[in-house]
CSV table of C-alpha atoms in Angstrom, one decimal:
chain,number,residue,atom,x,y,z
A,21,UNK,CA,2.5,55.2,6.7
A,22,UNK,CA,-0.7,53.6,6.9
A,23,UNK,CA,-1.9,56.1,9.4
A,24,UNK,CA,-0.9,58.7,7.0
A,25,UNK,CA,-3.3,57.5,4.4
A,26,UNK,CA,-6.0,56.4,6.9
A,27,UNK,CA,-6.0,60.6,7.9
A,28,UNK,CA,-6.1,61.6,3.7
A,29,UNK,CA,-9.0,59.4,3.4
A,30,UNK,CA,-10.6,60.5,6.8
A,31,UNK,CA,-10.1,64.2,5.8
A,32,UNK,CA,-11.9,63.5,2.3
A,33,UNK,CA,-15.0,61.8,4.1
A,34,UNK,CA,-15.6,65.0,6.8
A,35,UNK,CA,-15.0,67.5,3.8
A,36,UNK,CA,-17.9,65.7,1.8
A,37,UNK,CA,-15.2,65.1,-1.0
A,38,UNK,CA,-16.8,61.4,-1.8
A,39,UNK,CA,-15.7,61.3,-5.5
A,40,UNK,CA,-12.4,62.5,-4.8
A,41,UNK,CA,-12.0,59.6,-1.8
A,42,UNK,CA,-13.2,56.9,-4.0
A,43,UNK,CA,-10.3,58.3,-6.6
A,44,UNK,CA,-7.7,58.1,-3.6
A,45,UNK,CA,-9.1,54.9,-2.4
A,46,UNK,CA,-8.4,53.3,-6.1
A,47,UNK,CA,-5.5,55.1,-6.2
A,48,UNK,CA,-4.1,53.6,-3.2
A,49,UNK,CA,-5.7,49.9,-4.1
A,50,UNK,CA,-4.0,50.2,-7.3
A,51,UNK,CA,-0.2,51.1,-5.3
A,52,UNK,CA,-0.7,48.2,-2.9
A,53,UNK,CA,-1.3,46.0,-5.7
A,54,UNK,CA,1.8,47.0,-7.4
A,55,UNK,CA,4.0,46.9,-4.3
A,56,UNK,CA,2.6,43.6,-4.2
A,57,UNK,CA,3.7,42.6,-7.7
A,58,UNK,CA,7.2,44.2,-7.2
A,59,UNK,CA,7.8,42.3,-4.0
A,60,UNK,CA,6.5,38.8,-5.7
A,61,UNK,CA,8.7,39.2,-8.5
A,62,UNK,CA,11.3,40.5,-6.3
A,63,UNK,CA,10.8,37.4,-4.1
A,64,UNK,CA,10.9,35.2,-7.7
A,65,UNK,CA,14.2,36.7,-8.9
A,66,UNK,CA,15.7,35.5,-5.4
A,67,UNK,CA,14.3,31.9,-5.6
A,68,UNK,CA,15.5,31.4,-9.2
A,69,UNK,CA,18.8,32.6,-7.7
A,70,UNK,CA,19.2,30.7,-5.0
A,71,UNK,CA,17.9,27.6,-7.7
A,72,UNK,CA,20.4,28.4,-10.2
A,73,UNK,CA,23.2,28.5,-7.3
A,74,UNK,CA,21.8,24.9,-5.9
A,75,UNK,CA,21.4,23.5,-9.5
A,76,UNK,CA,25.3,24.9,-9.7
A,77,UNK,CA,26.5,23.1,-6.4
A,78,UNK,CA,24.6,19.7,-7.4
A,79,UNK,CA,26.7,19.6,-11.0
A,80,UNK,CA,29.8,20.5,-9.0
A,81,UNK,CA,29.1,17.7,-6.7
A,82,UNK,CA,28.3,15.7,-9.2
A,83,UNK,CA,31.5,15.9,-11.3
A,84,UNK,CA,33.4,15.1,-8.3
A,85,UNK,CA,31.2,12.0,-7.8
A,86,UNK,CA,31.7,10.7,-11.0
A,87,UNK,CA,35.2,11.7,-11.4
A,88,UNK,CA,35.6,9.2,-8.0
A,89,UNK,CA,33.8,6.5,-9.6
A,90,UNK,CA,35.9,6.3,-12.3
A,91,UNK,CA,39.1,6.3,-10.6
A,92,UNK,CA,37.6,3.2,-8.8
A,93,UNK,CA,36.3,1.4,-12.0
A,94,UNK,CA,40.2,1.9,-13.2
A,95,UNK,CA,41.1,0.2,-10.0
A,96,UNK,CA,38.9,-2.5,-9.8
A,97,UNK,CA,39.1,-3.3,-13.8
A,98,UNK,CA,43.2,-3.5,-13.2
A,99,UNK,CA,42.5,-5.7,-9.9
A,100,UNK,CA,40.2,-8.2,-12.1
A,101,UNK,CA,42.7,-8.0,-15.1
A,102,UNK,CA,45.4,-9.2,-13.0
A,103,UNK,CA,43.4,-12.1,-11.5
A,104,UNK,CA,42.3,-13.4,-15.1
A,105,UNK,CA,46.4,-13.3,-15.6
A,106,UNK,CA,47.1,-15.0,-12.8
A,107,UNK,CA,44.6,-17.7,-13.6
A,108,UNK,CA,46.1,-17.8,-17.1
A,109,UNK,CA,49.4,-18.5,-15.1
A,110,UNK,CA,47.8,-21.1,-12.7
A,111,UNK,CA,46.4,-23.2,-16.1
A,112,UNK,CA,49.7,-22.7,-17.8
A,113,UNK,CA,51.8,-24.1,-14.9
A,114,UNK,CA,49.0,-27.3,-14.5
A,115,UNK,CA,49.4,-27.8,-18.2
A,116,UNK,CA,53.7,-28.0,-18.7
A,117,UNK,CA,54.7,-28.5,-15.1
A,118,UNK,CA,55.1,-31.7,-13.1
A,119,UNK,CA,57.8,-30.0,-10.4
A,120,UNK,CA,58.2,-26.5,-9.1
A,121,UNK,CA,61.0,-24.6,-7.9
A,122,UNK,CA,60.9,-22.8,-4.5
A,123,UNK,CA,60.4,-19.4,-6.6
A,124,UNK,CA,57.9,-21.0,-8.9
A,125,UNK,CA,55.8,-22.7,-6.0
A,126,UNK,CA,55.8,-19.4,-4.2
A,127,UNK,CA,54.3,-17.7,-7.1
A,128,UNK,CA,51.8,-20.6,-7.8
A,129,UNK,CA,50.5,-20.2,-3.9
A,130,UNK,CA,50.3,-16.3,-4.6
A,131,UNK,CA,48.3,-16.5,-7.8
A,132,UNK,CA,45.8,-19.2,-6.1
A,133,UNK,CA,45.8,-16.7,-3.2
A,134,UNK,CA,44.9,-13.7,-5.2
A,135,UNK,CA,41.6,-15.5,-5.9
A,136,UNK,CA,40.4,-15.5,-2.7
A,137,UNK,CA,39.2,-11.9,-2.7
A,138,UNK,CA,36.6,-10.3,-5.3
A,139,UNK,CA,36.0,-7.3,-6.5
A,140,UNK,CA,32.8,-5.1,-5.7
A,141,UNK,CA,31.7,-1.7,-7.1
A,142,UNK,CA,29.2,0.3,-5.8
A,143,UNK,CA,29.0,4.4,-7.1
A,144,UNK,CA,29.5,7.6,-4.6
A,145,UNK,CA,26.0,8.1,-3.8
A,146,UNK,CA,25.8,10.9,-1.6
A,147,UNK,CA,25.4,13.6,-3.9
A,148,UNK,CA,22.7,11.5,-5.9
A,149,UNK,CA,20.7,10.5,-2.7
A,150,UNK,CA,20.4,14.4,-1.9
A,151,UNK,CA,19.3,15.5,-5.5
A,152,UNK,CA,16.6,12.8,-5.3
A,153,UNK,CA,15.4,13.3,-2.1
A,154,UNK,CA,15.1,17.2,-2.6
A,155,UNK,CA,13.9,16.5,-6.0
A,156,UNK,CA,16.8,18.1,-7.8
A,157,UNK,CA,15.9,17.1,-11.4
A,158,UNK,CA,13.6,20.5,-11.5
A,159,UNK,CA,16.4,22.5,-10.5
A,160,UNK,CA,18.7,21.8,-13.9
A,161,UNK,CA,17.4,23.2,-17.0
A,162,UNK,CA,19.1,20.6,-19.3
A,163,UNK,CA,16.6,17.5,-19.4
A,164,UNK,CA,19.5,15.4,-21.4
A,165,UNK,CA,21.8,16.0,-18.5
A,166,UNK,CA,19.0,14.9,-15.9
A,167,UNK,CA,18.2,12.1,-17.8
A,168,UNK,CA,21.9,10.8,-18.2
A,169,UNK,CA,22.2,11.4,-14.3
A,170,UNK,CA,19.3,9.0,-13.7
A,171,UNK,CA,20.6,6.8,-16.3
A,172,UNK,CA,23.8,6.3,-14.7
A,173,UNK,CA,22.7,5.7,-11.2
A,174,UNK,CA,20.0,3.5,-12.7
A,175,UNK,CA,22.6,1.2,-14.5
A,176,UNK,CA,24.5,1.1,-11.0
A,177,UNK,CA,21.7,-0.1,-9.0
A,178,UNK,CA,21.1,-3.1,-11.5
A,179,UNK,CA,25.0,-4.1,-11.5
A,180,UNK,CA,24.5,-4.2,-8.0
A,181,UNK,CA,21.6,-6.1,-7.7
A,182,UNK,CA,22.0,-8.6,-10.7
A,183,UNK,CA,25.9,-8.6,-10.9
A,184,UNK,CA,27.8,-7.7,-7.7
A,185,UNK,CA,25.7,-9.4,-5.0
A,186,UNK,CA,26.0,-12.9,-7.5
A,187,UNK,CA,29.7,-12.4,-7.5
A,188,UNK,CA,30.3,-12.3,-3.9
A,189,UNK,CA,27.5,-15.6,-3.3
A,190,UNK,CA,30.0,-17.4,-5.7
A,191,UNK,CA,32.9,-16.0,-4.7
A,192,UNK,CA,32.0,-16.8,-1.0
A,193,UNK,CA,30.5,-20.2,-1.0
A,194,UNK,CA,32.0,-21.8,-4.1
A,195,UNK,CA,35.2,-20.2,-5.3
A,196,UNK,CA,37.4,-19.4,-1.7
A,197,UNK,CA,35.7,-22.5,-0.2
A,198,UNK,CA,37.6,-24.9,-2.9
A,199,UNK,CA,40.8,-22.5,-3.0
A,200,UNK,CA,41.2,-22.9,0.9
A,201,UNK,CA,40.6,-26.6,0.6
A,202,UNK,CA,43.1,-27.3,-2.2
A,203,UNK,CA,45.7,-24.7,-0.7
A,204,UNK,CA,46.1,-25.5,2.6
A,205,UNK,CA,49.0,-27.5,1.8
A,206,UNK,CA,52.1,-28.1,4.2
A,207,UNK,CA,54.3,-26.0,2.1
A,208,UNK,CA,51.5,-23.0,1.6
A,209,UNK,CA,51.2,-23.2,5.4
A,210,UNK,CA,55.1,-23.0,6.0
A,211,UNK,CA,55.1,-20.1,3.9
A,212,UNK,CA,52.1,-18.3,6.1
A,213,UNK,CA,52.4,-19.4,9.5
A,214,UNK,CA,55.9,-20.7,9.7
A,215,UNK,CA,54.8,-24.3,10.4
A,216,UNK,CA,53.4,-27.2,8.0
A,217,UNK,CA,51.3,-28.7,10.6
A,218,UNK,CA,52.0,-31.9,9.6
A,219,UNK,CA,49.7,-31.6,5.8
A,220,UNK,CA,51.1,-33.1,3.1
A,221,UNK,CA,53.2,-30.5,0.4
A,222,UNK,CA,51.4,-29.6,-2.8
A,223,UNK,CA,50.9,-32.4,-5.6
A,224,UNK,CA,50.4,-30.7,-9.0
A,225,UNK,CA,48.8,-34.1,-10.4
A,226,UNK,CA,45.9,-34.3,-7.7
A,227,UNK,CA,45.2,-30.7,-8.3
A,228,UNK,CA,45.0,-31.3,-12.1
A,229,UNK,CA,42.6,-34.4,-11.3
A,230,UNK,CA,40.5,-32.3,-8.6
A,231,UNK,CA,37.4,-31.4,-10.9
A,232,UNK,CA,36.1,-28.8,-8.1
A,233,UNK,CA,39.6,-26.8,-8.1
A,234,UNK,CA,39.5,-26.6,-12.1
A,235,UNK,CA,35.9,-25.9,-12.4
A,236,UNK,CA,36.6,-23.2,-9.7
A,237,UNK,CA,39.3,-21.8,-11.5
A,238,UNK,CA,36.7,-21.6,-14.8
A,239,UNK,CA,34.2,-20.1,-12.7
A,240,UNK,CA,36.6,-17.5,-11.1
A,241,UNK,CA,37.9,-16.3,-14.7
A,242,UNK,CA,34.2,-16.0,-16.7
A,243,UNK,CA,33.0,-14.2,-13.4
A,244,UNK,CA,35.6,-11.7,-13.6
A,245,UNK,CA,35.8,-11.3,-17.2
A,246,UNK,CA,31.9,-10.6,-17.2
A,247,UNK,CA,32.4,-8.4,-14.3
A,248,UNK,CA,35.3,-6.5,-16.0
A,249,UNK,CA,32.9,-6.3,-18.8
A,250,UNK,CA,30.1,-4.6,-16.5
A,251,UNK,CA,32.7,-2.2,-15.2
A,252,UNK,CA,33.5,-1.1,-18.8
A,253,UNK,CA,30.0,-0.3,-19.7
A,254,UNK,CA,29.8,1.7,-16.6
A,255,UNK,CA,33.0,3.5,-17.0
A,256,UNK,CA,31.7,4.5,-20.5
A,257,UNK,CA,28.4,5.9,-19.0
A,258,UNK,CA,30.5,7.5,-16.1
A,259,UNK,CA,32.8,9.7,-18.8
A,260,UNK,CA,30.0,10.2,-21.1
A,261,UNK,CA,28.1,12.0,-18.3
A,262,UNK,CA,31.1,13.4,-16.6
A,263,UNK,CA,31.5,15.2,-20.3
A,264,UNK,CA,28.0,16.4,-19.7
A,265,UNK,CA,28.4,17.7,-16.9
A,266,UNK,CA,31.8,19.4,-17.5
A,267,UNK,CA,29.7,21.5,-20.5
A,268,UNK,CA,26.6,22.1,-18.6
């Protein structure tokens, strides 16, 4: 095609038709410019189409991530609620009982044993990390949705740094340590490993008078209630974000 146009220009010059040559050259330039503009427009359309598809994919993946977070949060909240119930039962036992039957003693040990574990929540982050590293915010046209996405993950980051890490430190360095010290009694070990190891049996009065043990129960209760309050806040944010994602 280029050779064809070049041959026409050469013929016009050789015939001395300069005016026609310039008109033809200008026309050729115009055609080239139009072709470039059309190519750019097609390229822009293709890129916009790719961006829309990528935006849709991000939204779909965020829906899956946030739904997973809500399920996990509900599970953590239930576990914490059970621990709070166990602390209440332990305190009621200490307040009202002098001796425990075998079944009540087993329940008392199980309630205490459950407090040796802590909840921990981190959201599903793979979609957000990819979204953030690829500047995905510019792909989603709904600015409110983009803001809510960043707001949700910022809240989770603060919860991890200011809440979850503190819970872990208190749990490992104080709560679990004091529970283990007070509950590795002969009758507890008999149930767990089949031998009391010549250790004394559980004495409720000793526990009632142990300030470290009572303080551990109160601290565990306070930590767990505060953690559930944070989880409820995160869950509310997650549910609101999920609504926006599904309506986008």
